[in-house]
C-alpha cells in the first residue's frame, strides 16, 4: 500500500485519490480551494519521493526547484513525505490602502506590499486573512503605471472572503499575499498582432490591466475588450473604458448584457456570441479569457476552432472553492 507522510504520520491512499484528497479524508488541516490545479492555494513541499511534473504546473521555477507541488492534481500512487509550504518562501505582508466601491456588488481593493511584487498585469495573487482564509484575486493594476496593487472583488452570497472584504476590510489592515501566479498576461513583442480580451464579471480586472499594459507598451495592433454581465450593474468601469477607447484609436471596448433592459451603447447577448459573430477568424490573434469557468471553457474552444493558435490563447477560469470532500467521479466510468 502506498502512503503519504505528513506531520510525522503516514496516511494510506484510497483508490484513485489525489494526495490532497487523502490528507483531507484524514481531516488534516491543509489549505485548498479549487482542487483543479488553478489557484495554487494547496501548495505543499515534497521532502522525499518522486512527484510527477504535471503536479508542478503553474508554479514558478524558484519554488518548483525547491519541491513545491500541487497535491490537488498529484495522483496518490507513490510513497511521499510532504510538508506544509514554508510561509516565508510564499507569503509576504501587504497593507490595505483603500477599499472602494466599483458596483453594488463589486469592490476594489488597493494594497501596498511590504516588499515589491514583480508581476505582470493580469496575473493573480493568493490573498490570505489573519486566520488563514485564502482566495485568489487577479491583479487589475499595471506595474509600470500603478504604485499600488489593485484587485476587484465580487460579493458572493455566503462567500467567506468576499463578504469579509465587503463588510469589514478597511484601509490600514494588514493582509498577506502569495504570488504572482498565472500566465494570463501581455508580453511585449509582435506589436502588430491583434489582441482579443474576453471577460465576464470581475474577469474584467486582469483584462483591464492587460489592455492598459499593452497600450502603455505602444502596442500597435487592435485591442478589443469584450466585457459581459447579466445585469447592467455588473458592467463596471464603463466610463473609464470609454475614455481609454477615446484616447487610443486601436482600443475598442464592447460591453455586452445577457439579461433584459439593455441600455443604449451596450450589446445584447452573451459575450462569447458577440465576439464570434463580430470576428470570423482568429488566425494570428492573441486571446485572453477570464471569468466564469463555463464561459472561459467555451470561449477557449471557440477561439481555437476560429483559428487562434493554442500558444496564443491565455485563460484564467475564476474557479470557486470546491466544497466536495469526495473524489470527483472519473468521467470515463460514465461511458
Ligand atoms: C485564478 C483565479 C482568479 C480569481 N480572480 C478573482 C477576481 O479577480 N475577483 C473575484 O471576485 N474573484 C476572483 N476569483 C474567485 C475568488 O478566488 C473566490 O473564489 C471568490 O471571491 C469567492 O470566495 P469567497 O470566500 O467569498 O466564497 P467561498 O466561501 O469560497 O464560497 C463560494 C461559493 O460557495 C458557496 N458556499 C460556501 N460554503 C458553502 C456550503 N457549505 N454549501 C453550499 N454552498 C456554499 C458560497 O455561498 C459562495 O457562493 C478568482 C479565482 C481564481 C481561481
mmCIF file of C-alpha atoms and ligand atoms in Angstrom:
data_model
loop_
_atom_site.group_PDB
_atom_site.id
_atom_site.type_symbol
_atom_site.label_atom_id
_atom_site.label_comp_id
_atom_site.label_asym_id
_atom_site.label_seq_id
_atom_site.Cartn_x
_atom_site.Cartn_y
_atom_site.Cartn_z
ATOM 1 C CA UNK A 1 0.000 0.000 0.000
ATOM 2 C CA UNK A 2 1.386 3.408 -0.945
ATOM 3 C CA UNK A 3 1.235 6.229 1.582
ATOM 4 C CA UNK A 4 1.781 9.911 2.057
ATOM 5 C CA UNK A 5 3.604 11.007 5.218
ATOM 6 C CA UNK A 6 2.724 14.416 6.656
ATOM 7 C CA UNK A 7 3.440 15.863 10.102
ATOM 8 C CA UNK A 8 5.111 12.676 11.372
ATOM 9 C CA UNK A 9 2.334 10.238 10.388
ATOM 10 C CA UNK A 10 1.682 8.230 7.229
ATOM 11 C CA UNK A 11 -1.718 8.007 5.510
ATOM 12 C CA UNK A 12 -2.736 5.348 3.010
ATOM 13 C CA UNK A 13 -4.153 6.482 -0.308
ATOM 14 C CA UNK A 14 -7.553 5.124 -1.258
ATOM 15 C CA UNK A 15 -8.182 4.113 -4.881
ATOM 16 C CA UNK A 16 -7.707 6.936 -7.419
ATOM 17 C CA UNK A 17 -7.359 9.609 -4.750
ATOM 18 C CA UNK A 18 -5.120 12.629 -5.129
ATOM 19 C CA UNK A 19 -2.613 13.435 -2.379
ATOM 20 C CA UNK A 20 -4.870 16.312 -1.259
ATOM 21 C CA UNK A 21 -7.938 14.078 -1.079
ATOM 22 C CA UNK A 22 -6.063 11.608 1.123
ATOM 23 C CA UNK A 23 -4.965 14.357 3.513
ATOM 24 C CA UNK A 24 -8.466 15.857 3.666
ATOM 25 C CA UNK A 25 -10.071 12.437 4.196
ATOM 26 C CA UNK A 26 -7.869 12.108 7.262
ATOM 27 C CA UNK A 27 -9.134 15.511 8.458
ATOM 28 C CA UNK A 28 -5.764 17.211 8.180
ATOM 29 C CA UNK A 29 -5.888 20.968 8.175
ATOM 30 C CA UNK A 30 -4.310 21.693 4.798
ATOM 31 C CA UNK A 31 -5.319 24.750 2.770
ATOM 32 C CA UNK A 32 -7.071 24.272 -0.567
ATOM 33 C CA UNK A 33 -9.557 25.977 -2.817
ATOM 34 C CA UNK A 34 -10.281 24.997 -6.454
ATOM 35 C CA UNK A 35 -8.883 21.413 -6.376
ATOM 36 C CA UNK A 36 -8.142 21.733 -10.086
ATOM 37 C CA UNK A 37 -4.547 22.945 -10.116
ATOM 38 C CA UNK A 38 -5.590 26.512 -10.914
ATOM 39 C CA UNK A 39 -5.500 28.553 -7.696
ATOM 40 C CA UNK A 40 -2.258 27.203 -6.117
ATOM 41 C CA UNK A 41 -3.781 27.529 -2.616
ATOM 42 C CA UNK A 42 -2.888 23.960 -1.640
ATOM 43 C CA UNK A 43 0.833 24.105 -2.497
ATOM 44 C CA UNK A 44 2.926 21.675 -0.383
ATOM 45 C CA UNK A 45 6.584 20.762 -0.468
ATOM 46 C CA UNK A 46 7.857 17.265 -1.166
ATOM 47 C CA UNK A 47 10.636 16.172 1.218
ATOM 48 C CA UNK A 48 11.047 12.628 -0.046
ATOM 49 C CA UNK A 49 9.677 10.724 -3.024
ATOM 50 C CA UNK A 50 9.002 11.422 -6.696
ATOM 51 C CA UNK A 51 6.205 13.732 -7.796
ATOM 52 C CA UNK A 52 5.031 13.897 -11.421
ATOM 53 C CA UNK A 53 5.997 17.027 -13.391
ATOM 54 C CA UNK A 54 2.316 17.737 -14.080
ATOM 55 C CA UNK A 55 1.736 18.388 -10.374
ATOM 56 C CA UNK A 56 4.028 21.453 -10.592
ATOM 57 C CA UNK A 57 2.207 23.166 -13.453
ATOM 58 C CA UNK A 58 1.871 26.922 -12.920
ATOM 59 C CA UNK A 59 4.357 27.037 -10.022
ATOM 60 C CA UNK A 60 7.192 29.464 -10.618
ATOM 61 C CA UNK A 61 10.646 27.999 -11.251
ATOM 62 C CA UNK A 62 12.271 29.100 -7.982
ATOM 63 C CA UNK A 63 9.619 27.232 -5.976
ATOM 64 C CA UNK A 64 9.419 24.288 -8.345
ATOM 65 C CA UNK A 65 13.120 23.524 -7.886
ATOM 66 C CA UNK A 66 12.579 23.522 -4.113
ATOM 67 C CA UNK A 67 9.992 20.754 -4.467
ATOM 68 C CA UNK A 68 6.767 22.753 -4.222
ATOM 69 C CA UNK A 69 3.871 20.955 -5.909
ATOM 70 C CA UNK A 70 0.071 20.881 -6.064
ATOM 71 C CA UNK A 71 -1.354 17.930 -4.109
ATOM 72 C CA UNK A 72 -4.800 18.501 -5.681
ATOM 73 C CA UNK A 73 -3.547 17.274 -9.069
ATOM 74 C CA UNK A 74 -0.926 14.822 -7.800
ATOM 75 C CA UNK A 75 -2.218 11.237 -8.024
ATOM 76 C CA UNK A 76 -1.777 9.261 -4.823
ATOM 77 C CA UNK A 77 0.228 6.436 -6.310
ATOM 78 C CA UNK A 78 3.746 6.987 -4.907
ATOM 79 C CA UNK A 79 5.154 6.919 -1.381
ATOM 80 C CA UNK A 80 5.768 10.544 -0.494
ATOM 81 C CA UNK A 81 6.839 12.585 2.505
ATOM 82 C CA UNK A 82 5.418 16.081 2.264
ATOM 83 C CA UNK A 83 5.392 19.203 4.441
ATOM 84 C CA UNK A 84 3.437 22.432 4.607
ATOM 85 C CA UNK A 85 4.786 25.128 2.360
ATOM 86 C CA UNK A 86 7.205 27.349 4.218
ATOM 87 C CA UNK A 87 5.347 30.551 4.750
ATOM 88 C CA UNK A 88 8.292 32.852 4.393
ATOM 89 C CA UNK A 89 9.031 31.498 0.925
ATOM 90 C CA UNK A 90 5.472 32.000 -0.203
ATOM 91 C CA UNK A 91 3.641 34.767 1.621
ATOM 92 C CA UNK A 92 4.564 38.391 2.234
ATOM 93 C CA UNK A 93 2.722 41.153 4.044
ATOM 94 C CA UNK A 94 0.773 43.976 2.452
ATOM 95 C CA UNK A 95 -1.126 46.904 3.895
ATOM 96 C CA UNK A 96 -4.607 47.675 2.590
ATOM 97 C CA UNK A 97 -4.541 51.266 1.334
ATOM 98 C CA UNK A 98 -8.120 51.569 0.199
ATOM 99 C CA UNK A 99 -11.357 49.609 -0.243
ATOM 100 C CA UNK A 100 -13.729 51.357 -2.652
ATOM 101 C CA UNK A 101 -16.995 50.577 -4.467
ATOM 102 C CA UNK A 102 -16.926 49.774 -8.181
ATOM 103 C CA UNK A 103 -20.516 48.486 -8.485
ATOM 104 C CA UNK A 104 -23.215 47.476 -5.976
ATOM 105 C CA UNK A 105 -21.656 44.004 -5.621
ATOM 106 C CA UNK A 106 -18.062 44.702 -6.653
ATOM 107 C CA UNK A 107 -15.368 46.389 -4.581
ATOM 108 C CA UNK A 108 -11.873 47.498 -5.455
ATOM 109 C CA UNK A 109 -9.025 46.853 -3.017
ATOM 110 C CA UNK A 110 -5.683 48.651 -3.200
ATOM 111 C CA UNK A 111 -2.700 47.093 -1.468
ATOM 112 C CA UNK A 112 0.809 48.289 -0.713
ATOM 113 C CA UNK A 113 3.094 45.250 -0.437
ATOM 114 C CA UNK A 114 5.869 45.343 2.169
ATOM 115 C CA UNK A 115 8.347 44.102 -0.415
ATOM 116 C CA UNK A 116 7.996 44.938 -4.074
ATOM 117 C CA UNK A 117 5.976 42.395 -6.044
ATOM 118 C CA UNK A 118 7.404 41.737 -9.508
ATOM 119 C CA UNK A 119 4.386 40.849 -11.586
ATOM 120 C CA UNK A 120 2.714 41.246 -14.948
ATOM 121 C CA UNK A 121 -0.701 42.884 -15.250
ATOM 122 C CA UNK A 122 -3.274 40.099 -15.445
ATOM 123 C CA UNK A 123 -1.539 37.648 -13.100
ATOM 124 C CA UNK A 124 -3.204 36.700 -9.827
ATOM 125 C CA UNK A 125 -2.248 36.561 -6.175
ATOM 126 C CA UNK A 126 -3.476 34.490 -3.254
ATOM 127 C CA UNK A 127 -4.794 36.845 -0.580
ATOM 128 C CA UNK A 128 -4.643 35.490 2.977
ATOM 129 C CA UNK A 129 -6.514 36.789 6.000
ATOM 130 C CA UNK A 130 -5.002 36.666 9.516
ATOM 131 C CA UNK A 131 -6.939 33.456 10.317
ATOM 132 C CA UNK A 132 -5.554 31.698 7.224
ATOM 133 C CA UNK A 133 -8.575 32.035 4.893
ATOM 134 C CA UNK A 134 -7.058 32.307 1.415
ATOM 135 C CA UNK A 135 -8.545 33.112 -2.008
ATOM 136 C CA UNK A 136 -7.181 34.088 -5.441
ATOM 137 C CA UNK A 137 -7.673 37.555 -6.928
ATOM 138 C CA UNK A 138 -6.426 38.865 -10.251
ATOM 139 C CA UNK A 139 -4.320 41.985 -10.494
ATOM 140 C CA UNK A 140 -6.015 44.883 -12.273
ATOM 141 C CA UNK A 141 -3.003 47.151 -11.745
ATOM 142 C CA UNK A 142 -0.081 47.615 -14.114
ATOM 143 C CA UNK A 143 3.402 47.588 -12.537
ATOM 144 C CA UNK A 144 4.841 50.216 -14.888
ATOM 145 C CA UNK A 145 1.931 52.629 -14.240
ATOM 146 C CA UNK A 146 0.383 51.989 -10.808
ATOM 147 C CA UNK A 147 2.118 52.346 -7.466
ATOM 148 C CA UNK A 148 -0.266 50.013 -5.666
ATOM 149 C CA UNK A 149 -1.716 46.603 -6.416
ATOM 150 C CA UNK A 150 -5.406 46.682 -7.307
ATOM 151 C CA UNK A 151 -7.945 43.870 -7.008
ATOM 152 C CA UNK A 152 -11.651 43.748 -7.958
ATOM 153 C CA UNK A 153 -13.737 41.535 -5.692
ATOM 154 C CA UNK A 154 -17.311 40.411 -6.345
ATOM 155 C CA UNK A 155 -19.506 39.673 -3.352
ATOM 156 C CA UNK A 156 -20.825 36.109 -3.466
ATOM 157 C CA UNK A 157 -23.841 35.252 -1.323
ATOM 158 C CA UNK A 158 -22.496 33.300 1.650
ATOM 159 C CA UNK A 159 -18.888 33.635 0.447
ATOM 160 C CA UNK A 160 -16.400 33.913 3.326
ATOM 161 C CA UNK A 161 -13.679 36.092 1.857
ATOM 162 C CA UNK A 162 -15.747 38.314 -0.428
ATOM 163 C CA UNK A 163 -18.238 39.210 2.333
ATOM 164 C CA UNK A 164 -15.420 39.953 4.756
ATOM 165 C CA UNK A 165 -13.835 42.259 2.169
ATOM 166 C CA UNK A 166 -17.202 43.964 1.633
ATOM 167 C CA UNK A 167 -18.290 44.334 5.227
ATOM 168 C CA UNK A 168 -15.121 44.511 7.318
ATOM 169 C CA UNK A 169 -11.901 45.120 5.434
ATOM 170 C CA UNK A 170 -10.623 48.683 5.778
ATOM 171 C CA UNK A 171 -7.594 50.764 4.928
ATOM 172 C CA UNK A 172 -4.684 50.147 7.313
ATOM 173 C CA UNK A 173 -5.393 46.452 7.791
ATOM 174 C CA UNK A 174 -2.521 44.027 7.181
ATOM 175 C CA UNK A 175 -3.080 41.008 4.929
ATOM 176 C CA UNK A 176 -0.712 38.529 3.328
ATOM 177 C CA UNK A 177 -0.219 37.675 -0.277
ATOM 178 C CA UNK A 178 1.421 34.954 -2.302
ATOM 179 C CA UNK A 179 2.279 35.296 -5.955
ATOM 180 C CA UNK A 180 2.321 36.384 -8.657
ATOM 181 C CA UNK A 181 0.757 33.349 -10.308
ATOM 182 C CA UNK A 182 -0.666 32.531 -13.698
ATOM 183 C CA UNK A 183 0.305 33.029 -17.297
ATOM 184 C CA UNK A 184 -2.554 35.230 -18.464
ATOM 185 C CA UNK A 185 -0.570 38.384 -19.226
ATOM 186 C CA UNK A 186 0.752 40.550 -22.064
ATOM 187 C CA UNK A 187 4.295 40.046 -23.277
ATOM 188 C CA UNK A 188 5.824 42.789 -25.422
ATOM 189 C CA UNK A 189 6.734 41.802 -28.943
ATOM 190 C CA UNK A 190 4.635 41.163 -32.031
ATOM 191 C CA UNK A 191 3.334 44.718 -31.608
ATOM 192 C CA UNK A 192 1.108 44.483 -34.707
ATOM 193 C CA UNK A 193 -0.735 41.387 -33.547
ATOM 194 C CA UNK A 194 -4.419 41.908 -32.707
ATOM 195 C CA UNK A 195 -5.412 41.224 -29.095
ATOM 196 C CA UNK A 196 -8.815 39.881 -28.093
ATOM 197 C CA UNK A 197 -9.807 40.199 -24.416
ATOM 198 C CA UNK A 198 -12.968 38.392 -23.280
ATOM 199 C CA UNK A 199 -14.266 38.506 -19.709
ATOM 200 C CA UNK A 200 -17.344 38.230 -17.540
ATOM 201 C CA UNK A 201 -17.895 39.870 -14.132
ATOM 202 C CA UNK A 202 -14.654 40.623 -12.300
ATOM 203 C CA UNK A 203 -12.887 38.835 -15.159
ATOM 204 C CA UNK A 204 -12.548 42.460 -16.252
ATOM 205 C CA UNK A 205 -9.838 43.004 -13.602
ATOM 206 C CA UNK A 206 -6.980 41.143 -15.329
ATOM 207 C CA UNK A 207 -8.183 42.257 -18.777
ATOM 208 C CA UNK A 208 -8.179 45.961 -17.989
ATOM 209 C CA UNK A 209 -4.648 45.507 -16.644
ATOM 210 C CA UNK A 210 -3.570 43.660 -19.796
ATOM 211 C CA UNK A 211 -5.145 46.310 -22.064
ATOM 212 C CA UNK A 212 -3.515 49.236 -20.218
ATOM 213 C CA UNK A 213 -0.202 47.386 -20.129
ATOM 214 C CA UNK A 214 -0.253 46.729 -23.893
ATOM 215 C CA UNK A 215 -1.290 50.326 -24.692
ATOM 216 C CA UNK A 216 1.399 51.687 -22.378
ATOM 217 C CA UNK A 217 3.899 49.479 -24.186
ATOM 218 C CA UNK A 218 2.867 51.041 -27.517
ATOM 219 C CA UNK A 219 1.065 48.003 -28.897
ATOM 220 C CA UNK A 220 0.002 48.801 -32.488
ATOM 221 C CA UNK A 221 -2.464 46.020 -33.323
ATOM 222 C CA UNK A 222 -6.174 46.251 -32.456
ATOM 223 C CA UNK A 223 -7.074 45.571 -28.824
ATOM 224 C CA UNK A 224 -10.724 44.532 -28.448
ATOM 225 C CA UNK A 225 -12.127 44.141 -24.951
ATOM 226 C CA UNK A 226 -15.497 42.366 -24.659
ATOM 227 C CA UNK A 227 -16.953 42.538 -21.154
ATOM 228 C CA UNK A 228 -20.102 40.563 -20.375
ATOM 229 C CA UNK A 229 -22.555 40.653 -17.499
ATOM 230 C CA UNK A 230 -26.105 39.519 -16.809
ATOM 231 C CA UNK A 231 -27.103 42.850 -15.200
ATOM 232 C CA UNK A 232 -26.187 46.394 -16.214
ATOM 233 C CA UNK A 233 -24.676 46.967 -12.729
ATOM 234 C CA UNK A 234 -22.050 44.333 -13.480
ATOM 235 C CA UNK A 235 -20.677 46.407 -16.382
ATOM 236 C CA UNK A 236 -18.479 48.426 -14.070
ATOM 237 C CA UNK A 237 -15.767 50.925 -15.110
ATOM 238 C CA UNK A 238 -17.707 51.728 -18.287
ATOM 239 C CA UNK A 239 -16.800 55.415 -18.259
ATOM 240 C CA UNK A 240 -13.083 54.726 -17.717
ATOM 241 C CA UNK A 241 -13.069 52.139 -20.506
ATOM 242 C CA UNK A 242 -14.848 54.502 -22.893
ATOM 243 C CA UNK A 243 -12.297 57.206 -22.010
ATOM 244 C CA UNK A 244 -9.498 54.755 -22.729
ATOM 245 C CA UNK A 245 -11.094 53.935 -26.100
ATOM 246 C CA UNK A 246 -11.414 57.666 -26.869
ATOM 247 C CA UNK A 247 -7.691 58.142 -26.199
ATOM 248 C CA UNK A 248 -6.470 55.129 -28.212
ATOM 249 C CA UNK A 249 -7.701 54.547 -31.759
ATOM 250 C CA UNK A 250 -6.640 50.874 -31.614
ATOM 251 C CA UNK A 251 -8.599 50.106 -28.398
ATOM 252 C CA UNK A 252 -12.220 49.022 -28.718
ATOM 253 C CA UNK A 253 -14.481 48.358 -25.718
ATOM 254 C CA UNK A 254 -17.635 46.298 -26.251
ATOM 255 C CA UNK A 255 -19.886 45.866 -23.170
ATOM 256 C CA UNK A 256 -22.439 43.032 -23.521
ATOM 257 C CA UNK A 257 -25.538 42.239 -21.459
ATOM 258 C CA UNK A 258 -27.063 38.783 -21.456
ATOM 259 C CA UNK A 259 -30.074 39.870 -19.334
ATOM 260 C CA UNK A 260 -33.026 42.178 -20.086
ATOM 261 C CA UNK A 261 -33.120 46.023 -20.217
ATOM 262 C CA UNK A 262 -30.103 46.571 -22.406
ATOM 263 C CA UNK A 263 -29.137 50.274 -22.281
ATOM 264 C CA UNK A 264 -28.014 52.174 -25.386
ATOM 265 C CA UNK A 265 -24.402 51.560 -26.322
ATOM 266 C CA UNK A 266 -24.428 48.035 -24.878
ATOM 267 C CA UNK A 267 -24.654 44.852 -26.958
ATOM 268 C CA UNK A 268 -27.468 42.407 -26.193
ATOM 269 C CA UNK A 269 -26.491 38.781 -25.750
ATOM 270 C CA UNK A 270 -23.741 36.658 -24.265
ATOM 271 C CA UNK A 271 -20.221 37.897 -24.564
ATOM 272 C CA UNK A 272 -18.887 34.839 -26.413
ATOM 273 C CA UNK A 273 -21.640 35.087 -29.058
ATOM 274 C CA UNK A 274 -20.889 38.793 -29.601
ATOM 275 C CA UNK A 275 -17.179 38.093 -30.077
ATOM 276 C CA UNK A 276 -17.589 35.313 -32.524
ATOM 277 C CA UNK A 277 -20.318 36.993 -34.571
ATOM 278 C CA UNK A 278 -18.103 40.126 -34.899
ATOM 279 C CA UNK A 279 -14.891 38.314 -35.738
ATOM 280 C CA UNK A 280 -14.964 35.458 -38.175
ATOM 281 C CA UNK A 281 -11.444 34.072 -37.996
ATOM 282 C CA UNK A 282 -8.890 34.492 -35.220
ATOM 283 C CA UNK A 283 -5.776 33.269 -37.031
ATOM 284 C CA UNK A 284 -2.803 35.167 -35.569
ATOM 285 C CA UNK A 285 -4.874 36.825 -32.793
ATOM 286 C CA UNK A 286 -3.656 36.714 -29.200
ATOM 287 C CA UNK A 287 -6.602 35.848 -26.968
ATOM 288 C CA UNK A 288 -7.089 36.419 -23.217
ATOM 289 C CA UNK A 289 -10.153 34.975 -21.464
ATOM 290 C CA UNK A 290 -11.036 35.428 -17.769
ATOM 291 C CA UNK A 291 -14.037 34.965 -15.513
ATOM 292 C CA UNK A 292 -16.781 32.380 -15.063
ATOM 293 C CA UNK A 293 -15.313 28.896 -15.757
ATOM 294 C CA UNK A 294 -18.051 27.684 -18.189
ATOM 295 C CA UNK A 295 -17.662 30.850 -20.297
ATOM 296 C CA UNK A 296 -13.865 30.508 -20.241
ATOM 297 C CA UNK A 297 -14.021 26.874 -21.390
ATOM 298 C CA UNK A 298 -16.498 27.652 -24.174
ATOM 299 C CA UNK A 299 -14.576 30.715 -25.396
ATOM 300 C CA UNK A 300 -11.259 28.829 -25.369
ATOM 301 C CA UNK A 301 -12.683 26.086 -27.572
ATOM 302 C CA UNK A 302 -14.364 28.547 -29.918
ATOM 303 C CA UNK A 303 -11.199 30.677 -30.208
ATOM 304 C CA UNK A 304 -9.209 27.590 -31.131
ATOM 305 C CA UNK A 305 -11.780 26.477 -33.690
ATOM 306 C CA UNK A 306 -11.750 30.023 -35.120
ATOM 307 C CA UNK A 307 -8.034 29.659 -35.866
ATOM 308 C CA UNK A 308 -6.182 31.047 -32.804
ATOM 309 C CA UNK A 309 -3.021 29.064 -32.011
ATOM 310 C CA UNK A 310 -3.105 27.222 -28.669
ATOM 311 C CA UNK A 311 0.041 29.110 -27.591
ATOM 312 C CA UNK A 312 -1.831 32.382 -28.213
ATOM 313 C CA UNK A 313 -4.832 31.542 -26.005
ATOM 314 C CA UNK A 314 -4.349 32.578 -22.357
ATOM 315 C CA UNK A 315 -7.113 31.908 -19.880
ATOM 316 C CA UNK A 316 -7.846 32.168 -16.160
ATOM 317 C CA UNK A 317 -11.084 30.495 -15.081
ATOM 318 C CA UNK A 318 -12.193 32.000 -11.745
ATOM 319 C CA UNK A 319 -12.728 28.624 -10.066
ATOM 320 C CA UNK A 320 -14.513 28.778 -6.722
ATOM 321 C CA UNK A 321 -13.558 26.692 -3.715
ATOM 322 C CA UNK A 322 -14.552 23.096 -4.335
ATOM 323 C CA UNK A 323 -16.543 22.091 -1.273
ATOM 324 C CA UNK A 324 -16.674 18.391 -2.077
ATOM 325 C CA UNK A 325 -14.594 16.179 0.150
ATOM 326 C CA UNK A 326 -15.117 13.102 -2.021
ATOM 327 C CA UNK A 327 -13.045 12.467 -5.153
ATOM 328 C CA UNK A 328 -14.608 13.626 -8.409
ATOM 329 C CA UNK A 329 -16.169 10.720 -10.334
ATOM 330 C CA UNK A 330 -13.990 9.504 -13.187
ATOM 331 C CA UNK A 331 -15.764 10.779 -16.349
ATOM 332 C CA UNK A 332 -14.693 7.616 -18.246
ATOM 333 C CA UNK A 333 -16.725 5.479 -15.816
ATOM 334 C CA UNK A 334 -19.937 7.009 -17.248
ATOM 335 C CA UNK A 335 -19.295 5.842 -20.778
HETATM 336 C C1 LIG B 1 -7.164 32.290 -10.820
HETATM 337 C C2 LIG B 1 -8.345 32.904 -10.096
HETATM 338 C C3 LIG B 1 -8.520 34.269 -10.133
HETATM 339 C C4 LIG B 1 -9.615 34.845 -9.477
HETATM 340 N N1 LIG B 1 -9.775 36.200 -9.560
HETATM 341 C C5 LIG B 1 -10.851 36.773 -8.978
HETATM 342 C C6 LIG B 1 -11.059 38.195 -9.083
HETATM 343 O O1 LIG B 1 -10.247 38.942 -9.661
HETATM 344 N N2 LIG B 1 -12.175 38.710 -8.499
HETATM 345 C C7 LIG B 1 -13.101 37.918 -7.839
HETATM 346 O O2 LIG B 1 -14.103 38.460 -7.350
HETATM 347 N N3 LIG B 1 -12.912 36.572 -7.732
HETATM 348 C C8 LIG B 1 -11.824 36.001 -8.269
HETATM 349 N N4 LIG B 1 -11.631 34.638 -8.134
HETATM 350 C C9 LIG B 1 -12.554 33.856 -7.266
HETATM 351 C C10 LIG B 1 -12.078 34.006 -5.797
HETATM 352 O O3 LIG B 1 -10.839 33.331 -5.624
HETATM 353 C C11 LIG B 1 -13.043 33.424 -4.763
HETATM 354 O O4 LIG B 1 -13.337 32.097 -5.107
HETATM 355 C C12 LIG B 1 -14.324 34.233 -4.662
HETATM 356 O O5 LIG B 1 -14.041 35.570 -4.235
HETATM 357 C C13 LIG B 1 -15.290 33.589 -3.650
HETATM 358 O O6 LIG B 1 -14.639 33.475 -2.414
HETATM 359 P P1 LIG B 1 -15.497 33.532 -1.064
HETATM 360 O O7 LIG B 1 -14.574 33.160 0.043
HETATM 361 O O8 LIG B 1 -16.235 34.819 -0.957
HETATM 362 O O9 LIG B 1 -16.562 32.404 -1.291
HETATM 363 P P2 LIG B 1 -16.490 30.889 -0.695
HETATM 364 O O10 LIG B 1 -16.624 30.905 0.761
HETATM 365 O O11 LIG B 1 -15.297 30.227 -1.293
HETATM 366 O O12 LIG B 1 -17.808 30.312 -1.321
HETATM 367 C C14 LIG B 1 -18.011 30.246 -2.763
HETATM 368 C C15 LIG B 1 -19.486 29.995 -3.039
HETATM 369 O O13 LIG B 1 -19.838 28.749 -2.486
HETATM 370 C C16 LIG B 1 -20.944 28.911 -1.609
HETATM 371 N N5 LIG B 1 -20.741 28.096 -0.402
HETATM 372 C C17 LIG B 1 -19.807 28.273 0.549
HETATM 373 N N6 LIG B 1 -19.920 27.338 1.519
HETATM 374 C C18 LIG B 1 -20.965 26.549 1.137
HETATM 375 C C19 LIG B 1 -21.573 25.378 1.681
HETATM 376 N N7 LIG B 1 -21.120 24.821 2.809
HETATM 377 N N8 LIG B 1 -22.603 24.821 0.984
HETATM 378 C C20 LIG B 1 -23.030 25.337 -0.175
HETATM 379 N N9 LIG B 1 -22.501 26.434 -0.742
HETATM 380 C C21 LIG B 1 -21.501 27.020 -0.092
HETATM 381 C C22 LIG B 1 -20.952 30.358 -1.212
HETATM 382 O O14 LIG B 1 -22.277 30.762 -0.913
HETATM 383 C C23 LIG B 1 -20.402 31.049 -2.401
HETATM 384 O O15 LIG B 1 -21.417 31.393 -3.300
HETATM 385 C C24 LIG B 1 -10.550 34.037 -8.770
HETATM 386 C C25 LIG B 1 -10.351 32.650 -8.719
HETATM 387 C C26 LIG B 1 -9.266 32.089 -9.379
HETATM 388 C C27 LIG B 1 -9.068 30.601 -9.306
#
